[in-house]
PDB file of N, CA and C in Angstrom:
ATOM      1  N   MET A   1     345.847 230.040 -61.064  1.00 47.00           N
ATOM      2  CA  MET A   1     344.675 229.756 -60.477  1.00 47.00           C
ATOM      3  C   MET A   1     343.863 229.703 -61.755  1.00 47.00           C
ATOM      4  N   GLU A   2     342.864 228.822 -61.833  1.00 55.00           N
ATOM      5  CA  GLU A   2     342.185 228.352 -62.654  1.00 55.00           C
ATOM      6  C   GLU A   2     340.739 229.034 -62.507  1.00 55.00           C
ATOM      7  N   GLY A   3     340.315 229.731 -63.519  1.00 68.00           N
ATOM      8  CA  GLY A   3     339.051 230.597 -63.440  1.00 68.00           C
ATOM      9  C   GLY A   3     339.590 231.763 -62.941  1.00 68.00           C
ATOM     10  N   ARG A   4     340.650 232.367 -62.651  1.00 81.00           N
ATOM     11  CA  ARG A   4     341.027 233.580 -62.263  1.00 81.00           C
ATOM     12  C   ARG A   4     341.526 234.467 -63.427  1.00 81.00           C
ATOM     13  N   LYS A   5     341.387 235.774 -63.790  1.00 93.00           N
ATOM     14  CA  LYS A   5     341.870 236.514 -64.836  1.00 93.00           C
ATOM     15  C   LYS A   5     343.025 236.549 -64.214  1.00 93.00           C
ATOM     16  N   SER A   6     344.122 237.311 -65.239  1.00 94.00           N
ATOM     17  CA  SER A   6     345.152 237.694 -64.585  1.00 94.00           C
ATOM     18  C   SER A   6     345.551 238.827 -65.131  1.00 94.00           C
ATOM     19  N   ILE A   7     346.172 239.722 -64.465  1.00 96.00           N
ATOM     20  CA  ILE A   7     346.525 241.092 -64.651  1.00 96.00           C
ATOM     21  C   ILE A   7     348.414 241.387 -64.601  1.00 96.00           C
ATOM     22  N   ASP A   8     348.785 241.854 -65.586  1.00 96.00           N
ATOM     23  CA  ASP A   8     350.471 242.214 -65.605  1.00 96.00           C
ATOM     24  C   ASP A   8     350.432 243.759 -65.530  1.00 96.00           C
ATOM     25  N   LEU A   9     350.852 243.886 -64.289  1.00 93.00           N
ATOM     26  CA  LEU A   9     350.913 245.312 -63.694  1.00 93.00           C
ATOM     27  C   LEU A   9     352.240 246.074 -64.397  1.00 93.00           C
ATOM     28  N   ASN A  10     353.234 245.549 -65.373  1.00 91.00           N
ATOM     29  CA  ASN A  10     354.301 245.901 -66.032  1.00 91.00           C
ATOM     30  C   ASN A  10     353.661 246.330 -67.533  1.00 91.00           C
ATOM     31  N   LYS A  11     352.319 245.995 -67.775  1.00 96.00           N
ATOM     32  CA  LYS A  11     351.669 246.465 -69.185  1.00 96.00           C
ATOM     33  C   LYS A  11     350.899 247.790 -68.968  1.00 96.00           C
ATOM     34  N   THR A  12     350.496 248.219 -70.274  1.00 97.00           N
ATOM     35  CA  THR A  12     350.040 249.542 -70.171  1.00 97.00           C
ATOM     36  C   THR A  12     348.919 249.620 -69.703  1.00 97.00           C
ATOM     37  N   VAL A  13     348.512 250.666 -68.973  1.00 97.00           N
ATOM     38  CA  VAL A  13     346.668 251.017 -68.364  1.00 97.00           C
ATOM     39  C   VAL A  13     346.098 250.649 -69.924  1.00 97.00           C
ATOM     40  N   TYR A  14     346.124 251.317 -70.939  1.00 97.00           N
ATOM     41  CA  TYR A  14     345.734 251.378 -72.143  1.00 97.00           C
ATOM     42  C   TYR A  14     345.454 249.878 -72.810  1.00 97.00           C
ATOM     43  N   ASN A  15     346.374 249.201 -72.690  1.00 97.00           N
ATOM     44  CA  ASN A  15     346.506 247.461 -73.033  1.00 97.00           C
ATOM     45  C   ASN A  15     345.693 246.847 -71.886  1.00 97.00           C
ATOM     46  N   LEU A  16     345.604 246.984 -71.141  1.00 97.00           N
ATOM     47  CA  LEU A  16     344.996 246.270 -69.824  1.00 97.00           C
ATOM     48  C   LEU A  16     343.582 246.576 -69.909  1.00 97.00           C
ATOM     49  N   CYS A  17     342.908 247.986 -70.035  1.00 96.00           N
ATOM     50  CA  CYS A  17     341.757 247.957 -70.320  1.00 96.00           C
ATOM     51  C   CYS A  17     341.021 247.739 -71.510  1.00 96.00           C
ATOM     52  N   ARG A  18     341.948 247.913 -72.711  1.00 95.00           N
ATOM     53  CA  ARG A  18     341.214 247.409 -73.923  1.00 95.00           C
ATOM     54  C   ARG A  18     340.985 246.167 -73.721  1.00 95.00           C
ATOM     55  N   ASP A  19     341.940 244.682 -73.270  1.00 94.00           N
ATOM     56  CA  ASP A  19     341.680 243.139 -72.957  1.00 94.00           C
ATOM     57  C   ASP A  19     340.741 243.113 -72.064  1.00 94.00           C
ATOM     58  N   ASP A  20     340.589 244.350 -71.287  1.00 96.00           N
ATOM     59  CA  ASP A  20     339.257 243.833 -70.053  1.00 96.00           C
ATOM     60  C   ASP A  20     338.543 245.097 -69.542  1.00 96.00           C
ATOM     61  N   SER A  21     337.474 245.412 -69.844  1.00 92.00           N
ATOM     62  CA  SER A  21     337.379 246.879 -69.836  1.00 92.00           C
ATOM     63  C   SER A  21     336.782 246.975 -68.325  1.00 92.00           C
ATOM     64  N   GLY A  22     336.594 245.971 -67.383  1.00 95.00           N
ATOM     65  CA  GLY A  22     336.094 246.087 -66.171  1.00 95.00           C
ATOM     66  C   GLY A  22     337.138 246.420 -65.242  1.00 95.00           C
ATOM     67  N   ILE A  23     338.423 246.452 -65.718  1.00 97.00           N
ATOM     68  CA  ILE A  23     339.605 247.488 -64.959  1.00 97.00           C
ATOM     69  C   ILE A  23     339.745 249.029 -64.747  1.00 97.00           C
ATOM     70  N   ILE A  24     338.584 249.124 -65.527  1.00 96.00           N
ATOM     71  CA  ILE A  24     338.622 250.795 -65.653  1.00 96.00           C
ATOM     72  C   ILE A  24     337.760 251.389 -64.176  1.00 96.00           C
ATOM     73  N   ASP A  25     336.814 250.320 -64.171  1.00 96.00           N
ATOM     74  CA  ASP A  25     336.074 250.761 -62.704  1.00 96.00           C
ATOM     75  C   ASP A  25     336.850 250.522 -61.450  1.00 96.00           C
ATOM     76  N   ILE A  26     337.860 249.352 -61.563  1.00 97.00           N
ATOM     77  CA  ILE A  26     338.551 249.096 -60.539  1.00 97.00           C
ATOM     78  C   ILE A  26     339.509 250.101 -60.275  1.00 97.00           C
ATOM     79  N   LEU A  27     340.368 250.380 -61.179  1.00 97.00           N
ATOM     80  CA  LEU A  27     340.964 251.546 -61.073  1.00 97.00           C
ATOM     81  C   LEU A  27     340.750 252.963 -60.598  1.00 97.00           C
ATOM     82  N   LYS A  28     339.228 253.108 -61.172  1.00 96.00           N
ATOM     83  CA  LYS A  28     338.593 254.311 -60.861  1.00 96.00           C
ATOM     84  C   LYS A  28     338.236 254.329 -59.192  1.00 96.00           C
ATOM     85  N   ASP A  29     337.746 253.076 -58.726  1.00 97.00           N
ATOM     86  CA  ASP A  29     337.565 252.890 -56.987  1.00 97.00           C
ATOM     87  C   ASP A  29     338.830 252.955 -56.423  1.00 97.00           C
ATOM     88  N   LEU A  30     340.101 252.525 -56.843  1.00 97.00           N
ATOM     89  CA  LEU A  30     340.947 252.542 -56.312  1.00 97.00           C
ATOM     90  C   LEU A  30     341.714 254.048 -56.132  1.00 97.00           C
ATOM     91  N   GLY A  31     341.202 255.389 -56.980  1.00 95.00           N
ATOM     92  CA  GLY A  31     341.147 256.467 -56.890  1.00 95.00           C
ATOM     93  C   GLY A  31     342.250 256.965 -57.988  1.00 95.00           C
ATOM     94  N   PHE A  32     342.068 256.397 -59.214  1.00 95.00           N
ATOM     95  CA  PHE A  32     342.485 256.801 -60.541  1.00 95.00           C
ATOM     96  C   PHE A  32     341.416 257.481 -61.145  1.00 95.00           C
ATOM     97  N   LYS A  33     341.216 258.675 -60.918  1.00 92.00           N
ATOM     98  CA  LYS A  33     339.638 259.102 -60.990  1.00 92.00           C
ATOM     99  C   LYS A  33     339.614 259.213 -62.493  1.00 92.00           C
ATOM    100  N   ASP A  34     341.082 259.745 -62.969  1.00 93.00           N
ATOM    101  CA  ASP A  34     341.183 260.330 -64.205  1.00 93.00           C
ATOM    102  C   ASP A  34     341.104 259.457 -65.431  1.00 93.00           C
ATOM    103  N   ILE A  35     340.966 258.362 -64.973  1.00 93.00           N
ATOM    104  CA  ILE A  35     341.303 257.172 -66.057  1.00 93.00           C
ATOM    105  C   ILE A  35     339.785 257.436 -66.761  1.00 93.00           C
ATOM    106  N   GLY A  36     338.526 257.511 -66.274  1.00 89.00           N
ATOM    107  CA  GLY A  36     337.164 257.900 -66.967  1.00 89.00           C
ATOM    108  C   GLY A  36     336.931 258.867 -67.999  1.00 89.00           C
ATOM    109  N   LYS A  37     338.122 260.155 -67.786  1.00 92.00           N
ATOM    110  CA  LYS A  37     337.976 261.525 -68.578  1.00 92.00           C
ATOM    111  C   LYS A  37     338.414 261.079 -69.730  1.00 92.00           C
ATOM    112  N   PRO A  38     337.387 261.601 -70.866  1.00 92.00           N
ATOM    113  CA  PRO A  38     337.622 261.666 -72.292  1.00 92.00           C
ATOM    114  C   PRO A  38     339.074 261.652 -72.629  1.00 92.00           C
ATOM    115  N   GLY A  39     339.796 260.677 -73.437  1.00 95.00           N
ATOM    116  CA  GLY A  39     341.227 260.954 -74.276  1.00 95.00           C
ATOM    117  C   GLY A  39     342.223 260.485 -73.051  1.00 95.00           C
ATOM    118  N   ILE A  40     341.874 260.289 -71.643  1.00 94.00           N
ATOM    119  CA  ILE A  40     342.881 260.205 -71.200  1.00 94.00           C
ATOM    120  C   ILE A  40     343.435 258.730 -71.120  1.00 94.00           C
ATOM    121  N   LEU A  41     342.760 257.634 -71.208  1.00 94.00           N
ATOM    122  CA  LEU A  41     343.405 256.388 -71.644  1.00 94.00           C
ATOM    123  C   LEU A  41     343.954 256.088 -72.990  1.00 94.00           C
ATOM    124  N   GLU A  42     343.495 257.233 -74.065  1.00 94.00           N
ATOM    125  CA  GLU A  42     344.098 256.813 -75.076  1.00 94.00           C
ATOM    126  C   GLU A  42     345.480 257.693 -75.402  1.00 94.00           C
ATOM    127  N   THR A  43     345.754 258.476 -74.374  1.00 95.00           N
ATOM    128  CA  THR A  43     346.881 259.249 -74.217  1.00 95.00           C
ATOM    129  C   THR A  43     347.704 258.853 -73.095  1.00 95.00           C
ATOM    130  N   ALA A  44     347.498 259.383 -71.839  1.00 95.00           N
ATOM    131  CA  ALA A  44     348.674 259.155 -70.970  1.00 95.00           C
ATOM    132  C   ALA A  44     348.338 257.331 -70.493  1.00 95.00           C
ATOM    133  N   GLY A  45     347.125 256.646 -70.725  1.00 95.00           N
ATOM    134  CA  GLY A  45     347.493 255.251 -70.857  1.00 95.00           C
ATOM    135  C   GLY A  45     347.930 254.661 -71.863  1.00 95.00           C
ATOM    136  N   ARG A  46     348.500 255.151 -72.593  1.00 96.00           N
ATOM    137  CA  ARG A  46     349.253 254.178 -73.336  1.00 96.00           C
ATOM    138  C   ARG A  46     350.711 254.151 -72.920  1.00 96.00           C
ATOM    139  N   PHE A  47     351.345 255.089 -72.380  1.00 96.00           N
ATOM    140  CA  PHE A  47     352.490 254.644 -71.488  1.00 96.00           C
ATOM    141  C   PHE A  47     352.583 254.573 -70.287  1.00 96.00           C
ATOM    142  N   MET A  48     351.724 254.750 -69.500  1.00 97.00           N
ATOM    143  CA  MET A  48     351.428 254.957 -67.898  1.00 97.00           C
ATOM    144  C   MET A  48     351.253 253.128 -67.794  1.00 97.00           C
ATOM    145  N   THR A  49     351.928 252.463 -66.711  1.00 97.00           N
ATOM    146  CA  THR A  49     351.603 251.441 -66.334  1.00 97.00           C
ATOM    147  C   THR A  49     350.612 251.825 -64.560  1.00 97.00           C
ATOM    148  N   ILE A  50     350.232 250.349 -63.946  1.00 97.00           N
ATOM    149  CA  ILE A  50     349.492 250.796 -62.865  1.00 97.00           C
ATOM    150  C   ILE A  50     350.606 251.059 -61.772  1.00 97.00           C
ATOM    151  N   THR A  51     351.696 250.443 -62.043  1.00 96.00           N
ATOM    152  CA  THR A  51     352.961 250.628 -60.732  1.00 96.00           C
ATOM    153  C   THR A  51     353.387 251.987 -60.982  1.00 96.00           C
ATOM    154  N   ALA A  52     353.327 252.613 -62.294  1.00 96.00           N
ATOM    155  CA  ALA A  52     354.056 254.054 -62.259  1.00 96.00           C
ATOM    156  C   ALA A  52     353.026 254.963 -61.923  1.00 96.00           C
ATOM    157  N   GLY A  53     351.575 254.724 -62.183  1.00 96.00           N
ATOM    158  CA  GLY A  53     350.297 255.570 -61.812  1.00 96.00           C
ATOM    159  C   GLY A  53     350.546 255.507 -60.359  1.00 96.00           C
ATOM    160  N   ALA A  54     350.453 254.454 -59.802  1.00 96.00           N
ATOM    161  CA  ALA A  54     350.255 254.388 -58.345  1.00 96.00           C
ATOM    162  C   ALA A  54     351.408 255.415 -57.651  1.00 96.00           C
ATOM    163  N   LYS A  55     352.533 255.320 -58.208  1.00 96.00           N
ATOM    164  CA  LYS A  55     353.808 255.865 -57.611  1.00 96.00           C
ATOM    165  C   LYS A  55     353.396 257.443 -57.695  1.00 96.00           C
ATOM    166  N   MET A  56     353.141 257.593 -58.987  1.00 95.00           N
ATOM    167  CA  MET A  56     352.605 259.192 -59.188  1.00 95.00           C
ATOM    168  C   MET A  56     351.246 259.696 -58.285  1.00 95.00           C
ATOM    169  N   LYS A  57     350.529 258.878 -58.071  1.00 94.00           N
ATOM    170  CA  LYS A  57     349.311 259.505 -57.292  1.00 94.00           C
ATOM    171  C   LYS A  57     349.367 259.087 -55.946  1.00 94.00           C
ATOM    172  N   GLY A  58     350.345 258.750 -55.486  1.00 96.00           N
ATOM    173  CA  GLY A  58     350.585 258.032 -53.787  1.00 96.00           C
ATOM    174  C   GLY A  58     349.645 257.138 -53.479  1.00 96.00           C
ATOM    175  N   ILE A  59     349.400 256.092 -54.461  1.00 97.00           N
ATOM    176  CA  ILE A  59     348.626 254.905 -53.864  1.00 97.00           C
ATOM    177  C   ILE A  59     349.413 253.597 -53.623  1.00 97.00           C
ATOM    178  N   ASN A  60     349.092 252.920 -52.500  1.00 97.00           N
ATOM    179  CA  ASN A  60     349.945 252.013 -51.996  1.00 97.00           C
ATOM    180  C   ASN A  60     349.724 250.652 -52.806  1.00 97.00           C
ATOM    181  N   LEU A  61     351.003 250.506 -53.715  1.00 96.00           N
ATOM    182  CA  LEU A  61     350.818 249.334 -54.948  1.00 96.00           C
ATOM    183  C   LEU A  61     350.179 247.781 -54.096  1.00 96.00           C
ATOM    184  N   GLU A  62     350.845 247.867 -53.019  1.00 97.00           N
ATOM    185  CA  GLU A  62     349.964 246.466 -52.141  1.00 97.00           C
ATOM    186  C   GLU A  62     348.558 246.456 -52.085  1.00 97.00           C
ATOM    187  N   ASP A  63     347.973 247.702 -51.937  1.00 97.00           N
ATOM    188  CA  ASP A  63     346.711 248.224 -51.584  1.00 97.00           C
ATOM    189  C   ASP A  63     345.798 247.813 -53.014  1.00 97.00           C
ATOM    190  N   ILE A  64     346.562 248.010 -54.177  1.00 97.00           N
ATOM    191  CA  ILE A  64     346.141 247.868 -55.409  1.00 97.00           C
ATOM    192  C   ILE A  64     346.068 246.528 -55.963  1.00 97.00           C
ATOM    193  N   LYS A  65     347.207 245.734 -55.528  1.00 97.00           N
ATOM    194  CA  LYS A  65     347.429 244.060 -55.705  1.00 97.00           C
ATOM    195  C   LYS A  65     346.276 243.573 -54.892  1.00 97.00           C
ATOM    196  N   LYS A  66     346.069 243.808 -53.776  1.00 98.00           N
ATOM    197  CA  LYS A  66     344.647 243.192 -52.805  1.00 98.00           C
ATOM    198  C   LYS A  66     343.643 243.320 -53.505  1.00 98.00           C
ATOM    199  N   GLU A  67     343.111 244.353 -54.334  1.00 98.00           N
ATOM    200  CA  GLU A  67     341.891 244.662 -54.332  1.00 98.00           C
ATOM    201  C   GLU A  67     341.790 244.099 -55.740  1.00 98.00           C
ATOM    202  N   PHE A  68     342.875 244.114 -56.833  1.00 97.00           N
ATOM    203  CA  PHE A  68     342.813 243.318 -57.981  1.00 97.00           C
ATOM    204  C   PHE A  68     342.270 241.761 -57.290  1.00 97.00           C
ATOM    205  N   ILE A  69     342.991 241.518 -56.170  1.00 97.00           N
ATOM    206  CA  ILE A  69     343.080 239.877 -55.866  1.00 97.00           C
ATOM    207  C   ILE A  69     341.629 239.325 -55.508  1.00 97.00           C
ATOM    208  N   SER A  70     340.921 240.380 -54.388  1.00 97.00           N
ATOM    209  CA  SER A  70     339.990 240.491 -54.035  1.00 97.00           C
ATOM    210  C   SER A  70     338.579 240.132 -55.163  1.00 97.00           C
ATOM    211  N   ARG A  71     339.013 240.648 -56.097  1.00 96.00           N
ATOM    212  CA  ARG A  71     338.044 240.958 -57.254  1.00 96.00           C
ATOM    213  C   ARG A  71     338.428 239.857 -58.590  1.00 96.00           C
ATOM    214  N   GLY A  72     338.901 238.458 -58.335  1.00 96.00           N
ATOM    215  CA  GLY A  72     338.959 237.945 -58.937  1.00 96.00           C
ATOM    216  C   GLY A  72     340.476 237.404 -59.906  1.00 96.00           C
ATOM    217  N   TYR A  73     341.197 238.369 -59.438  1.00 97.00           N
ATOM    218  CA  TYR A  73     342.502 238.264 -60.513  1.00 97.00           C
ATOM    219  C   TYR A  73     343.790 237.767 -59.795  1.00 97.00           C
ATOM    220  N   SER A  74     344.300 237.285 -60.477  1.00 97.00           N
ATOM    221  CA  SER A  74     345.802 237.061 -59.950  1.00 97.00           C
ATOM    222  C   SER A  74     346.640 238.104 -60.514  1.00 97.00           C
ATOM    223  N   ILE A  75     347.756 238.178 -60.147  1.00 96.00           N
ATOM    224  CA  ILE A  75     349.056 239.135 -60.171  1.00 96.00           C
ATOM    225  C   ILE A  75     350.271 238.464 -61.019  1.00 96.00           C
ATOM    226  N   ALA A  76     350.277 238.932 -62.255  1.00 91.00           N
ATOM    227  CA  ALA A  76     351.646 238.558 -62.925  1.00 91.00           C
ATOM    228  C   ALA A  76     352.383 239.857 -62.857  1.00 91.00           C
ATOM    229  N   GLU A  77     353.834 239.691 -62.462  1.00 71.00           N
ATOM    230  CA  GLU A  77     354.906 240.955 -62.472  1.00 71.00           C
ATOM    231  C   GLU A  77     356.406 239.952 -63.000  1.00 71.00           C
TER     232      GLU A  77
END
């Protein structure tokens, strides 16, 4: 869709947040509280994807997708 940002759930959290810093706040709101801690994005974020993080944290991936869509993103998978 025109005007929407796209988020690729197969990219690492580090790369996603580097390209769009607003993603950090969305992830915090979704329950990824550690993403804001110093060093986490630069360490775990370099290999962790949102999909893998959701599985690890027990967060429903469909809820994550809905939240990003409601905030103006399209999902690339």
